[in-house]
Short mmCIF file of C-alpha atoms in Angstrom, two decimals:
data_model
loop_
_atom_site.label_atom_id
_atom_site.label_comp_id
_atom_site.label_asym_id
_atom_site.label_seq_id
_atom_site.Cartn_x
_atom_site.Cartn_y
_atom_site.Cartn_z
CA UNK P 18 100.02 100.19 104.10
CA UNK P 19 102.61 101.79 101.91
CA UNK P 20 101.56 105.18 104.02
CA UNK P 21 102.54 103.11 106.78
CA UNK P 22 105.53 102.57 105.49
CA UNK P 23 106.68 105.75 105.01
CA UNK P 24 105.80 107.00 107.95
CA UNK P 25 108.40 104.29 109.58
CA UNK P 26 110.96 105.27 107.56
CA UNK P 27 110.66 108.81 109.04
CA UNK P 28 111.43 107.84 112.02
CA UNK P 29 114.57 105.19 111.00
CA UNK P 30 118.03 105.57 112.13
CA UNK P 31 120.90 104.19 110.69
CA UNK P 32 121.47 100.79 108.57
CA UNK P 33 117.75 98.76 109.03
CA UNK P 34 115.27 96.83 107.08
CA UNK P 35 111.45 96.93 108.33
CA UNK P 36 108.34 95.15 107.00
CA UNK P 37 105.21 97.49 107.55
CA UNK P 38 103.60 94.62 105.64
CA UNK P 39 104.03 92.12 108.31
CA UNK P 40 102.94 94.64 110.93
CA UNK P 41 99.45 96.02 109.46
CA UNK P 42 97.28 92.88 109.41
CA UNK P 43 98.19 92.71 113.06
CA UNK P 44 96.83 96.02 113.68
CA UNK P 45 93.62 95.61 112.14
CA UNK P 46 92.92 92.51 114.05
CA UNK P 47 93.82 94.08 117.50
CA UNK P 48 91.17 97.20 115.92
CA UNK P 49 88.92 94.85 115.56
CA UNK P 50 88.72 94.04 118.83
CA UNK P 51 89.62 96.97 120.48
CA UNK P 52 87.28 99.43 121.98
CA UNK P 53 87.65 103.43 123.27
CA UNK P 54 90.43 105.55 122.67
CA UNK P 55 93.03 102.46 121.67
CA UNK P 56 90.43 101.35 118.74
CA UNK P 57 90.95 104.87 117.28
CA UNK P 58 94.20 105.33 117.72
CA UNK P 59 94.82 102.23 116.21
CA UNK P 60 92.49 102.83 113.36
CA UNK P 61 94.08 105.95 112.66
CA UNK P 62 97.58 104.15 112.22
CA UNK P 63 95.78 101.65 109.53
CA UNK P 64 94.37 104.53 107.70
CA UNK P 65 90.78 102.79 107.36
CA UNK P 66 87.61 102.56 110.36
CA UNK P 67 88.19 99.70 112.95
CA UNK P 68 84.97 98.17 111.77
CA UNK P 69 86.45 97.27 108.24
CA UNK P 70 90.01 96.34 109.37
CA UNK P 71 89.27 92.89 110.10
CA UNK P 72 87.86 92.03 106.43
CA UNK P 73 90.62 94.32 105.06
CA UNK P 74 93.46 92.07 106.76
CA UNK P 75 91.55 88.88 105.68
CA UNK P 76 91.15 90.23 102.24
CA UNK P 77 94.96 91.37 101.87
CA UNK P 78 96.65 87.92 103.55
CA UNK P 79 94.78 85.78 100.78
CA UNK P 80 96.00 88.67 97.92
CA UNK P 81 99.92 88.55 99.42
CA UNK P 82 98.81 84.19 99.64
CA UNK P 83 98.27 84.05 96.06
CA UNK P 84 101.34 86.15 94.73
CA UNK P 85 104.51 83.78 93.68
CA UNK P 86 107.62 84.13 95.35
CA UNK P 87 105.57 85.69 98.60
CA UNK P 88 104.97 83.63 101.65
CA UNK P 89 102.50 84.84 104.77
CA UNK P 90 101.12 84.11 107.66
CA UNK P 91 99.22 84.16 110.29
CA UNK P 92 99.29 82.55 114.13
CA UNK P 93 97.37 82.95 117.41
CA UNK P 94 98.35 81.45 120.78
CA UNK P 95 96.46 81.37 123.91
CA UNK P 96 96.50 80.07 127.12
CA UNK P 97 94.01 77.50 127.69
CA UNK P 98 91.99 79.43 130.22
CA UNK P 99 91.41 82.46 127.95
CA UNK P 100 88.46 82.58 126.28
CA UNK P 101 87.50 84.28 122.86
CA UNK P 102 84.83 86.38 121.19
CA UNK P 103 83.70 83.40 118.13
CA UNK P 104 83.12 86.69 116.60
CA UNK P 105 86.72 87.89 116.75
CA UNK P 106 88.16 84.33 115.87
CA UNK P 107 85.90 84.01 113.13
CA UNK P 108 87.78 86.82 111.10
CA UNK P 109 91.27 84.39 111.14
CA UNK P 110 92.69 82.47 108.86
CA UNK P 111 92.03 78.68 109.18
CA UNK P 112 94.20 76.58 111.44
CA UNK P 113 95.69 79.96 112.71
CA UNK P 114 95.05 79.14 116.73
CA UNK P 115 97.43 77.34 118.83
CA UNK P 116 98.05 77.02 122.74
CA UNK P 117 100.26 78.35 125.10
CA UNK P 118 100.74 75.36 127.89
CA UNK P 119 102.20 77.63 130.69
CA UNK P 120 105.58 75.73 129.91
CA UNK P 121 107.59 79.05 129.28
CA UNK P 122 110.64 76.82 127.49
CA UNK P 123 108.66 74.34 125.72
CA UNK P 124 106.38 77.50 124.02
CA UNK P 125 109.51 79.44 123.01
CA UNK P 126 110.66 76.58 121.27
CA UNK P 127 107.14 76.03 119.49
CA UNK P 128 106.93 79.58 118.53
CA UNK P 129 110.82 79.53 116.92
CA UNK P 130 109.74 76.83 114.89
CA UNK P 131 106.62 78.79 113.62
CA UNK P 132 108.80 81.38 112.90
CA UNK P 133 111.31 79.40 110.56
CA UNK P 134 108.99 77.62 108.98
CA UNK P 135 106.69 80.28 107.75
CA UNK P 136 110.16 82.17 106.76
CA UNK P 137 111.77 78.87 105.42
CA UNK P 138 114.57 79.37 107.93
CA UNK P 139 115.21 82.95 107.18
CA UNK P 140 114.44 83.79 110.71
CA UNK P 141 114.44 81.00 113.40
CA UNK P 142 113.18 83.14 116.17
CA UNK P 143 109.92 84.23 117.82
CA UNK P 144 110.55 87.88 118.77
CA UNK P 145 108.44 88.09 121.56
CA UNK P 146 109.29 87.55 125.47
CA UNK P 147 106.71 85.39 127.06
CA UNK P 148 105.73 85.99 130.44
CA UNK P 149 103.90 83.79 133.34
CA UNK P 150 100.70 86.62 132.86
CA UNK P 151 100.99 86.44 129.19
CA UNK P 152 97.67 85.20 127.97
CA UNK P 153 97.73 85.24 124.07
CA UNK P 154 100.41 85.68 121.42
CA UNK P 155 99.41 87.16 117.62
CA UNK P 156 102.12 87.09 114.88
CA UNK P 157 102.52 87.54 111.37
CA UNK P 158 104.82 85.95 108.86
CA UNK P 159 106.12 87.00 105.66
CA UNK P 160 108.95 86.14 102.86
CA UNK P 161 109.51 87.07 99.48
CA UNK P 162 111.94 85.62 97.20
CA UNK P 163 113.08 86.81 93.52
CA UNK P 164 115.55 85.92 90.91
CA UNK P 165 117.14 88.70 89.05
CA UNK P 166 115.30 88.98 85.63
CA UNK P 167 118.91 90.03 84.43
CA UNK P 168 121.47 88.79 86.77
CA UNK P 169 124.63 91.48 87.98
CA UNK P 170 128.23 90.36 87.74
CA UNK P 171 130.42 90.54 91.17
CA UNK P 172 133.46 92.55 91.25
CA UNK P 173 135.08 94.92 94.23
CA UNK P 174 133.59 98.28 94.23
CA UNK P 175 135.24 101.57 93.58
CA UNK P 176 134.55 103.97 95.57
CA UNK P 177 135.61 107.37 97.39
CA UNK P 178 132.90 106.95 100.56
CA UNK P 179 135.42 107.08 103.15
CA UNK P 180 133.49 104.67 104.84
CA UNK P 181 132.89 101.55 102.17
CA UNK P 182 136.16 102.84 100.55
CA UNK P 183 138.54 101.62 103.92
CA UNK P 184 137.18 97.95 103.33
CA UNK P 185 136.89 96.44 99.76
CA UNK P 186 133.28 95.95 99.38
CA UNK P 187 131.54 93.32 97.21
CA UNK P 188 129.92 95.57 94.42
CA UNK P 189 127.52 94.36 91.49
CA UNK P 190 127.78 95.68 87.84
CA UNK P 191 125.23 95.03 85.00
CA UNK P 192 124.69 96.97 81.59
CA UNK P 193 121.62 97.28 79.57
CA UNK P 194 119.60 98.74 76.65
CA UNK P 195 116.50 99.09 79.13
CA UNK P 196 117.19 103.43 79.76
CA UNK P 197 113.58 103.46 81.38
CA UNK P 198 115.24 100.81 84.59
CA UNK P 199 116.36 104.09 85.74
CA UNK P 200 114.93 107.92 85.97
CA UNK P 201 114.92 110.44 88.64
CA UNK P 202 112.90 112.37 90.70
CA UNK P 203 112.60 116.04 92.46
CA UNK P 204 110.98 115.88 95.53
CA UNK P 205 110.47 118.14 98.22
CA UNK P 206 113.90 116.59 100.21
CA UNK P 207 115.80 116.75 97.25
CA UNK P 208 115.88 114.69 94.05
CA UNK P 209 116.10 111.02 94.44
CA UNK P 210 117.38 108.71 91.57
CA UNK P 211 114.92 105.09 91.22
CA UNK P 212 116.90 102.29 90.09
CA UNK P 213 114.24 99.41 88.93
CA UNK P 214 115.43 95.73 89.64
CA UNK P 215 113.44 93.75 88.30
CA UNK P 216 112.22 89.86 89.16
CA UNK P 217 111.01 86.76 87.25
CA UNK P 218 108.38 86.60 89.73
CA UNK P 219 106.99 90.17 89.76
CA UNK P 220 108.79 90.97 93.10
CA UNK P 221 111.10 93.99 92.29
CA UNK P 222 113.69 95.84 94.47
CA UNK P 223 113.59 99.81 93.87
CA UNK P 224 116.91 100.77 95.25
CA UNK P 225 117.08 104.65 96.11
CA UNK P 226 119.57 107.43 96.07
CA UNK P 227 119.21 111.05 97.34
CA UNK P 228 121.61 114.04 97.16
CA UNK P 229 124.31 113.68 99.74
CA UNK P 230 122.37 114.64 103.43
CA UNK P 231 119.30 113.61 102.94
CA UNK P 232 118.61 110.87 105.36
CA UNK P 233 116.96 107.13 105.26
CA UNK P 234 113.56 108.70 106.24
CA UNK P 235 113.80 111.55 103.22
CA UNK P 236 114.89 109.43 101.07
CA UNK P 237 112.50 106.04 101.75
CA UNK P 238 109.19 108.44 102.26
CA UNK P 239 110.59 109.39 98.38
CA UNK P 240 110.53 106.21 97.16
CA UNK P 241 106.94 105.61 98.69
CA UNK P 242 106.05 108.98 97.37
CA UNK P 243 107.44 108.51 93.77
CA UNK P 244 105.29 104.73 93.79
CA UNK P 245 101.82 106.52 94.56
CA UNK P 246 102.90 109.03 91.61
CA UNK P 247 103.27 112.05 93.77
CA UNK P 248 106.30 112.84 92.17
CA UNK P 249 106.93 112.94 88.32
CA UNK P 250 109.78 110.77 87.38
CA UNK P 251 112.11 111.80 84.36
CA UNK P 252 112.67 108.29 82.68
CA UNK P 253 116.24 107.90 81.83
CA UNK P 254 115.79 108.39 77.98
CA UNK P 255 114.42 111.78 78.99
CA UNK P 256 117.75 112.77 81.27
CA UNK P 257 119.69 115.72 80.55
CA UNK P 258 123.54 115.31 79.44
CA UNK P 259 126.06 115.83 82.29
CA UNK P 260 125.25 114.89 86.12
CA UNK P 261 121.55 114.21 85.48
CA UNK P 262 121.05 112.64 89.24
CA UNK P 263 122.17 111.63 92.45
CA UNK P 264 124.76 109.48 91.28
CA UNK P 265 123.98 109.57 87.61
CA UNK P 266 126.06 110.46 84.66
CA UNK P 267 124.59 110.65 80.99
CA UNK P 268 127.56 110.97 78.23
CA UNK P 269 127.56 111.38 74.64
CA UNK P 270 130.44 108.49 73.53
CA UNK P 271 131.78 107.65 70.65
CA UNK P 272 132.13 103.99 69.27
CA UNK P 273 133.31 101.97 66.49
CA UNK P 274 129.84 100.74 65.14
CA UNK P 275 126.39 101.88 65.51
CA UNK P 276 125.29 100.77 68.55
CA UNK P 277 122.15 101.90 70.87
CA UNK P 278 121.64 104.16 74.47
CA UNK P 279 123.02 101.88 76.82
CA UNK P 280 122.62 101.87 80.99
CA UNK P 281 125.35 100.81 83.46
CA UNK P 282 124.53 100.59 86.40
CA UNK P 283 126.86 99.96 89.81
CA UNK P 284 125.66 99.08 93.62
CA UNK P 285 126.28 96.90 96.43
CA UNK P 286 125.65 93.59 97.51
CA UNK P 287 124.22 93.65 101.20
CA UNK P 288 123.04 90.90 103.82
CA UNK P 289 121.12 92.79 107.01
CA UNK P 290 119.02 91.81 109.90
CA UNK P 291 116.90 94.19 112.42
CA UNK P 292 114.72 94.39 115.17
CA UNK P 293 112.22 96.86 116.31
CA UNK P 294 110.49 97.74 119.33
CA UNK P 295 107.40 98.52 118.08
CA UNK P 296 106.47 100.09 121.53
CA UNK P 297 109.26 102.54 121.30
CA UNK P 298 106.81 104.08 118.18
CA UNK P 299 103.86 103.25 119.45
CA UNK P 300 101.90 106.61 118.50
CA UNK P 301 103.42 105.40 115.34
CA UNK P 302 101.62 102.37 115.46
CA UNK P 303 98.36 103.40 117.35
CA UNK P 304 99.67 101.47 120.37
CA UNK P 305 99.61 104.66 122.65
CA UNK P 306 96.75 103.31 124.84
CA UNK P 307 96.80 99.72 124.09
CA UNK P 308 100.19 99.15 125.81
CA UNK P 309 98.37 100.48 129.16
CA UNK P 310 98.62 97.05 131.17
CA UNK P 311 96.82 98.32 134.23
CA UNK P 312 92.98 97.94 132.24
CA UNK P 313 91.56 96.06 129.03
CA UNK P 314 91.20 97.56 125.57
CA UNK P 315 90.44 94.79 123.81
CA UNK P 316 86.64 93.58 124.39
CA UNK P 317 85.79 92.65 121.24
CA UNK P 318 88.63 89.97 121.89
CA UNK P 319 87.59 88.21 125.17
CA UNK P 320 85.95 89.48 128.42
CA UNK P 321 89.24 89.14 130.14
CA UNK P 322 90.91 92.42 130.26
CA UNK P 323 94.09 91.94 128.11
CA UNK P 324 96.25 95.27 126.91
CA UNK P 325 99.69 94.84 124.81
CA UNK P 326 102.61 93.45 126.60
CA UNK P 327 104.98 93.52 123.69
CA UNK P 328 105.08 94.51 120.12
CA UNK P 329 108.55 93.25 118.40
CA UNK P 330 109.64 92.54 114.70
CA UNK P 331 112.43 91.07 113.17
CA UNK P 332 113.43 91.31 109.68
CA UNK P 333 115.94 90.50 107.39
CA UNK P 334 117.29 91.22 103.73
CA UNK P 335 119.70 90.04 101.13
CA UNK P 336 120.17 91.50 97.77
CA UNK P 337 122.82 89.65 95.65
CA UNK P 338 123.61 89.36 92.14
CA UNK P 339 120.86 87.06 91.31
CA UNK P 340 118.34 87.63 93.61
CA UNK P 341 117.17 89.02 96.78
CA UNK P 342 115.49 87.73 99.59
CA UNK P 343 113.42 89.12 102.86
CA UNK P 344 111.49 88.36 105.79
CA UNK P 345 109.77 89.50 108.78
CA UNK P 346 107.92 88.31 111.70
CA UNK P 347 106.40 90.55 114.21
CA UNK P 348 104.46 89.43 117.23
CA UNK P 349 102.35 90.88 119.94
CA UNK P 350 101.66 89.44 123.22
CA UNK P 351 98.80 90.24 125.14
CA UNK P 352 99.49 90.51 128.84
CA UNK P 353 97.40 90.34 132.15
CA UNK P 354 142.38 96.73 72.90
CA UNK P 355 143.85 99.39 69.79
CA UNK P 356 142.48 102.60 68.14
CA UNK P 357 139.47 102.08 66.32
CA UNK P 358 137.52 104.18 64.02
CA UNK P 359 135.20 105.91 66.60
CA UNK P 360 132.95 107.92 63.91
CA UNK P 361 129.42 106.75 65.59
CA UNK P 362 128.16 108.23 68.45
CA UNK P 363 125.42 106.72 71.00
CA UNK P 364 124.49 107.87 74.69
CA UNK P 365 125.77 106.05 78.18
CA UNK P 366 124.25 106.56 81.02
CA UNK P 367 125.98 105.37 84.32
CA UNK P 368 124.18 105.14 87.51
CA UNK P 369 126.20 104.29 90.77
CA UNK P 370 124.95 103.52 93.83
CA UNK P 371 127.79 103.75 95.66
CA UNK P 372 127.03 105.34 99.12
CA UNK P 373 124.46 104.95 101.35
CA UNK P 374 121.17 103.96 100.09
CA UNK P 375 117.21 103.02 100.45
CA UNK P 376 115.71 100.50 99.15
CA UNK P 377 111.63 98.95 98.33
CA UNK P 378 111.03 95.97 97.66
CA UNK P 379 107.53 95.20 96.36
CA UNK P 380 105.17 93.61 93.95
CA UNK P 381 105.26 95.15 90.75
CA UNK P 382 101.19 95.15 89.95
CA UNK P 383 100.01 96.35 93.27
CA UNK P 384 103.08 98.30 93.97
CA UNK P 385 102.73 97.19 97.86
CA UNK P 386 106.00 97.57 99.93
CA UNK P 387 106.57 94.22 101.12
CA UNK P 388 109.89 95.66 102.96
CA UNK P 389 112.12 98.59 102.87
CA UNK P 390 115.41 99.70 103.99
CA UNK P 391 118.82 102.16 104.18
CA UNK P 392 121.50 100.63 103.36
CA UNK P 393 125.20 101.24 105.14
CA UNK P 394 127.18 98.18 105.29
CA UNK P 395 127.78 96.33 102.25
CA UNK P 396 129.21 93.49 102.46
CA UNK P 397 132.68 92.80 102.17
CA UNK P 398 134.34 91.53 99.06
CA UNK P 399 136.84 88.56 98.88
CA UNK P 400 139.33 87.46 96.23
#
């Protein structure tokens, strides 16, 4: 999944947030059913053979179910007149299968409600289009929620990006004894400083800077990279004096008092909100042949030909000073003072996240990407 991940960050543009997360389990139920060239293509996106994706996606909703802070789901919607494979249905969660009544209005609004309450309001739409020949619906769910295991204190940021530096921005300072919070990385796009934030919940944000040019997708595929422990980290301890980093500064300062290696670290706060076609990546996504509405892939689904009509997600994400928060549902439908005495001496390193940026956020033990991101418009700061 996190290879998924990455691989939709290569292809990002611009400010977005993205849940590969919320998009796999999906996948591996249409594989399932899928037959010919669409159940390989599809299997190839998930990584694993069709014929285990089913008990994979089973396996990895109950996992994400039973992690605090991290909310998923589920849902299947069919017209009444479309039968299913028990087989197929079998692999669901319980209670996941609803109906589709033909009443296009009346099933938006049940779908929208789905949607906020599996998100607890975070999104209040369905994003899928429903059509008079669409014959079933399958959507996921997700939300994660954290509190700040040390919270940030708000302040406007300082910064010379042109950009963030034309419109105060609300920035978020912290300090801490914890050097190992931050370390950085050479990779082959360039290095790429990791700044841990942790949670009380064991749902951490990794926010992400590269040297100036590298891109969201450079930068992100990093981040993935540098979790699977393709590329060796120098912990901050371990950091050279001078400009040790993207955006990191490690100084030799004097003080009044013994005192130990302290961290400072600056960012943003940001609120953000995208959607994605998924069809506009669909080799991405093994969707190439499955979004061929003129025959049926899908046998292992029903004996009515069905092919996919849509693919859509929406996601959002809000990092703050004491927590951050994200969500994503993606659906398919299936169509027919002074001078002291400064004789000590300790180390200071500053890390400032204070251009563009990625972030991860995940699950600490698993290290799964629940979402991820590139970060351009903080928000703003006021007095």
């Amino acid at each position: 999944m996190n290879g998924l991940t990455a691989r939709w960050a290569g292809a990002a543009q611009g400010g977005t947030v993205f849940s590969a997360a919320a998009v796999w389990p999906l996948l591996a139920h249409l594989a399932d059913g899928a037959a010919g060239p669409a159940r390989a293509e599809l299997a190839e996106a998930l990584g694993l053979p069709a014929g285990q994706a089913a008990d994979a996606a089973r396996d990895l909703l109950a996992a994400m179910g039973a992690v605090r802070g991290l909310d998923t789901a589920l849902g299947l919607w069919t017209k009444r007149t479309l039968e299913l494979r028990e087989q197929w249905t079998a692999g669901l969660p319980a209670g996941a299968h609803g109906v589709l009544t033909g009443d296009l209005p009346a099933d938006h609004r049940a779908l929208d409600a789905w949607a906020a309450q599996r998100t607890g309001g975070l999104i209040d739409r369905m994003p899928v289009l429903l059509a008079e020949d669409t014959e079933m619906v399958l959507a996921s769910a997700l939300a994660l929620r954290t509190r700040w295991l040390s919270p940030f204190e708000e302040g406007p940021l300082e910064t010379a990006y042109e950009p963030w530096a034309a419109e105060p921005r609300l920035g978020l300072r912290r300090s801490s004894v914890l050097l190992d919070r931050i370390g950085v990385a050479p990779t082959p796009g360039g290095h790429v400083t990791e700044l841990k934030v942790l949670g009380n919940n064991a749902l951490d944000v990794h926010l992400l800077l590269g040297e100036k040019g590298m891109g969201p997708g450079r930068v992100v595929e990093a981040g993935v990279g540098i979790l699977a422990g393709r590329y060796p980290v120098v912990p901050g301890p371990r950091l050279p004096l001078g400009h040790a980093g993207p955006g990191v500064l490690v100084e030799k300062e004097r003080c009044e008092r013994p005192e130990p290696p302290s961290l400072h670290v600056t960012t943003v706060a940001y609120a953000m909100e995208a959607s994605h076609d998924l069809l506009e990546l669909h080799r991405l996504f093994g969707l190439t042949t499955a979004r061929d509405t003129t025959r049926g892939h899908f046998p292992g689904i029903s004996a009515f030909p069905l092919a996919v009509g849509s693919a859509r997600q929406t996601c959002v994400a809000r990092f703050g000073a004491r927590g951050f928060e994200a969500a994503a549902v993606t659906a398919f439908d299936m169509a027919g003072g002074g001078m002291p005495d400064l004789r000590h001496v300790t180390t200071r390193i500053s890390a400032v996240f204070d251009r563009p940026f990625g972030f991860l956020g995940l699950h600490r033990h698993t290290r799964l990407v629940l979402a991820a991101g590139w970060v351009t418009d903080p928000l703003p700061w006021q007095e």
